Amino acid sequence: MKTYQMLINGEWVNALSGEFFDDLNPYTGELYAHVAKGDKKDADRAMSAAYKAREPWSSMPPIERSRILFKAAQLLEENKQEYAEVLVNEGGGAIGKVMFEVVQTVDLLQTAAGDCKCILGETFHSDPGKISMTMLSPKGTVVAISPWNFPLILSMYKVAYALATGNTVVLKPASETPVIGLKIGELFEKAGLMPGALNILTGPGKVLGDALIGDHRCSLVTLTGETGTGRHVAMKAAENLKEYILELGGKNPLIILEDADIDFAVNAAAFGTFLHQGQVCMAVGRIIIAQEKSEEFSVKLAEKAASLSKGDPTLHNTVVGPLINDNQVKKVDALVRDAVAKGAKLLQGGRYEGRVYDPTVLMDVRPDMEIYYEETFGPIASIIPVKNEKEALDVANDTVYGLVAGVITKDNHKALYLAEGLEAGMVHINDTSIDVDASCPFGGYKRSGRGREGGRYSIEEYSEVKWVTIQKKEKIFPF
Ligand code: NAD
């Protein structure tokens, strides 16, 4: 068992209070690490350090910033195993999930490194007497707050692009997965990042969040987390006139039309529903399927769910590991019980041992069941048969969320009809709902958030736009 300190101004330090909190292994329930428990005073120290580093970091040539990000990518690639082990031990991710996360994070760092030299302005030809253009400059000091479910890549989306665009950062990782956040600090330290450009603060979300967002030196807050947390962060940001990016929850539909290949659809639904025990913002939350195929599909999905290895995430064949904590187990089980009590057919699962919930398949899920609308964050497939693509679209949009959707059909017209009509920030045709690409816009409609992350979309979010003009000849004023 190790003890971890926070990173402030290039130094590894205890909290000023001297307090620590427990970081538990979700599978064994054992103590994994003791982690410094920061509070308001530590938030102030971290903001001071980040504020002081703004000028030297933002004035560094983009090629130098790029070299540091590339170096971080290289170091992460060389030390994949070490990072994967942390993700398994404190996050409960199965080995396949965590390796996928590490490899995607290397790609993200490389993409952000390349983008350091693509921070582009525009020129306008509206007035021949002057050169009129935009210049981008960093926002300043970014407060980044990240969740526990994909803690490495989701922290890095914020850290990599905030640094690439010349901002300095205070990162507050989730209290369930603080060590992976601190390892991001270690990675950049080894990559040669200057002190203060990235600070990592661990401790309770509300205390640190309120202190960081309320600090006059914070320019922008970026959160990935629950919609309820997003609402609180947005209100705090508004109170302090701060800008914010929010990546929040989802109840994502996978629409399967009558012409779909059912075996392919079963694989897409299983991956989208059961990856990381369903604890994925992009997880398939509702399977909306053409009535005539729903019987065959549900039987095959139940067989597939029963065949998945579950249990110890350190074993190489495990697909479904533990849920993050006991509260999550209780919440998932209550949703399943409520659905069954109201008439859903339990085709598979519905049981748990410790924190490992069986991959579960529910047929005929209806709007009066809580699971129809609630983000589940558990390995539960909810099947909703529909008559046609029009009804599929109505059901898909019948949610407060709007993160992502998958559509499976061989009919391009129907696929495009759905892509246009779906109220979601991302639509993947002939795929499941889970996909990431560091260059593409990641984000949602409705209560799934505001703003987009990835590639040039992150550059825009993390930059201020300045309109600059140069007169070509002396201007004549009317008086
Ligand atoms: P969470 O909202 O509980 O916590 C997220 C982060 O916010 C943590 O670091 C936490 O400490 C901090 N926090 C908590 N209360 C806060 C407050 N009052 N002020 C400021 N910060 C606070 O979310 P979680 O349980 O870690 O993650 C799961 C949720 O995140 C799910 O709803 C999931 O859908 C969502 N999520 C969204 C995306 C996306 O990109 N849209 C990606 C992953 C997860």
PDB file of C-alpha atoms in Angstrom, residues 84 87-88 91-104 148-153 177 271 274-277 279-280 313 316 318-319:
ATOM      1  CA  ALA A  84      -2.982  -0.288 -16.798  1.00  0.00           C
ATOM      2  CA  LEU A  87      -6.606   1.414 -13.699  1.00  0.00           C
ATOM      3  CA  VAL A  88      -7.379  -2.210 -12.797  1.00  0.00           C
ATOM      4  CA  GLY A  91     -10.922   1.542 -11.026  1.00  0.00           C
ATOM      5  CA  GLY A  92     -11.915  -2.130 -11.344  1.00  0.00           C
ATOM      6  CA  GLY A  93     -11.513  -2.125 -15.126  1.00  0.00           C
ATOM      7  CA  ALA A  94     -10.944  -5.497 -16.800  1.00  0.00           C
ATOM      8  CA  ILE A  95      -7.592  -5.776 -18.541  1.00  0.00           C
ATOM      9  CA  GLY A  96      -9.052  -5.419 -22.069  1.00  0.00           C
ATOM     10  CA  LYS A  97     -10.836  -2.177 -21.095  1.00  0.00           C
ATOM     11  CA  VAL A  98      -7.833  -0.611 -19.420  1.00  0.00           C
ATOM     12  CA  MET A  99      -5.413  -1.478 -22.249  1.00  0.00           C
ATOM     13  CA  PHE A 100      -7.887   0.060 -24.729  1.00  0.00           C
ATOM     14  CA  GLU A 101      -7.969   3.178 -22.530  1.00  0.00           C
ATOM     15  CA  VAL A 102      -4.179   3.485 -22.305  1.00  0.00           C
ATOM     16  CA  VAL A 103      -3.663   2.992 -26.051  1.00  0.00           C
ATOM     17  CA  GLN A 104      -6.380   5.568 -26.881  1.00  0.00           C
ATOM     18  CA  TRP A 148     -13.599   7.642 -12.287  1.00  0.00           C
ATOM     19  CA  ASN A 149     -14.954   5.476 -15.128  1.00  0.00           C
ATOM     20  CA  PHE A 150     -12.325   6.264 -17.813  1.00  0.00           C
ATOM     21  CA  PRO A 151     -10.130   8.365 -15.552  1.00  0.00           C
ATOM     22  CA  LEU A 152      -6.968   8.361 -17.655  1.00  0.00           C
ATOM     23  CA  ILE A 153      -8.340   9.308 -21.057  1.00  0.00           C
ATOM     24  CA  THR A 177      -9.416   7.031  -8.912  1.00  0.00           C
ATOM     25  CA  PHE A 271     -20.012  -4.693 -26.395  1.00  0.00           C
ATOM     26  CA  PHE A 274     -21.268  -4.743 -21.015  1.00  0.00           C
ATOM     27  CA  LEU A 275     -17.929  -2.972 -21.615  1.00  0.00           C
ATOM     28  CA  HIS A 276     -16.618  -1.881 -18.202  1.00  0.00           C
ATOM     29  CA  GLN A 277     -19.796  -3.295 -16.635  1.00  0.00           C
ATOM     30  CA  GLN A 279     -20.030   2.173 -16.513  1.00  0.00           C
ATOM     31  CA  VAL A 280     -19.434   4.163 -19.673  1.00  0.00           C
ATOM     32  CA  PRO A 313     -10.497  -7.929 -13.361  1.00  0.00           C
ATOM     33  CA  HIS A 316      -7.001 -11.925 -18.713  1.00  0.00           C
ATOM     34  CA  THR A 318     -12.518 -11.401 -17.538  1.00  0.00           C
ATOM     35  CA  VAL A 319     -14.924  -9.194 -19.472  1.00  0.00           C
TER      36      VAL A 319
END
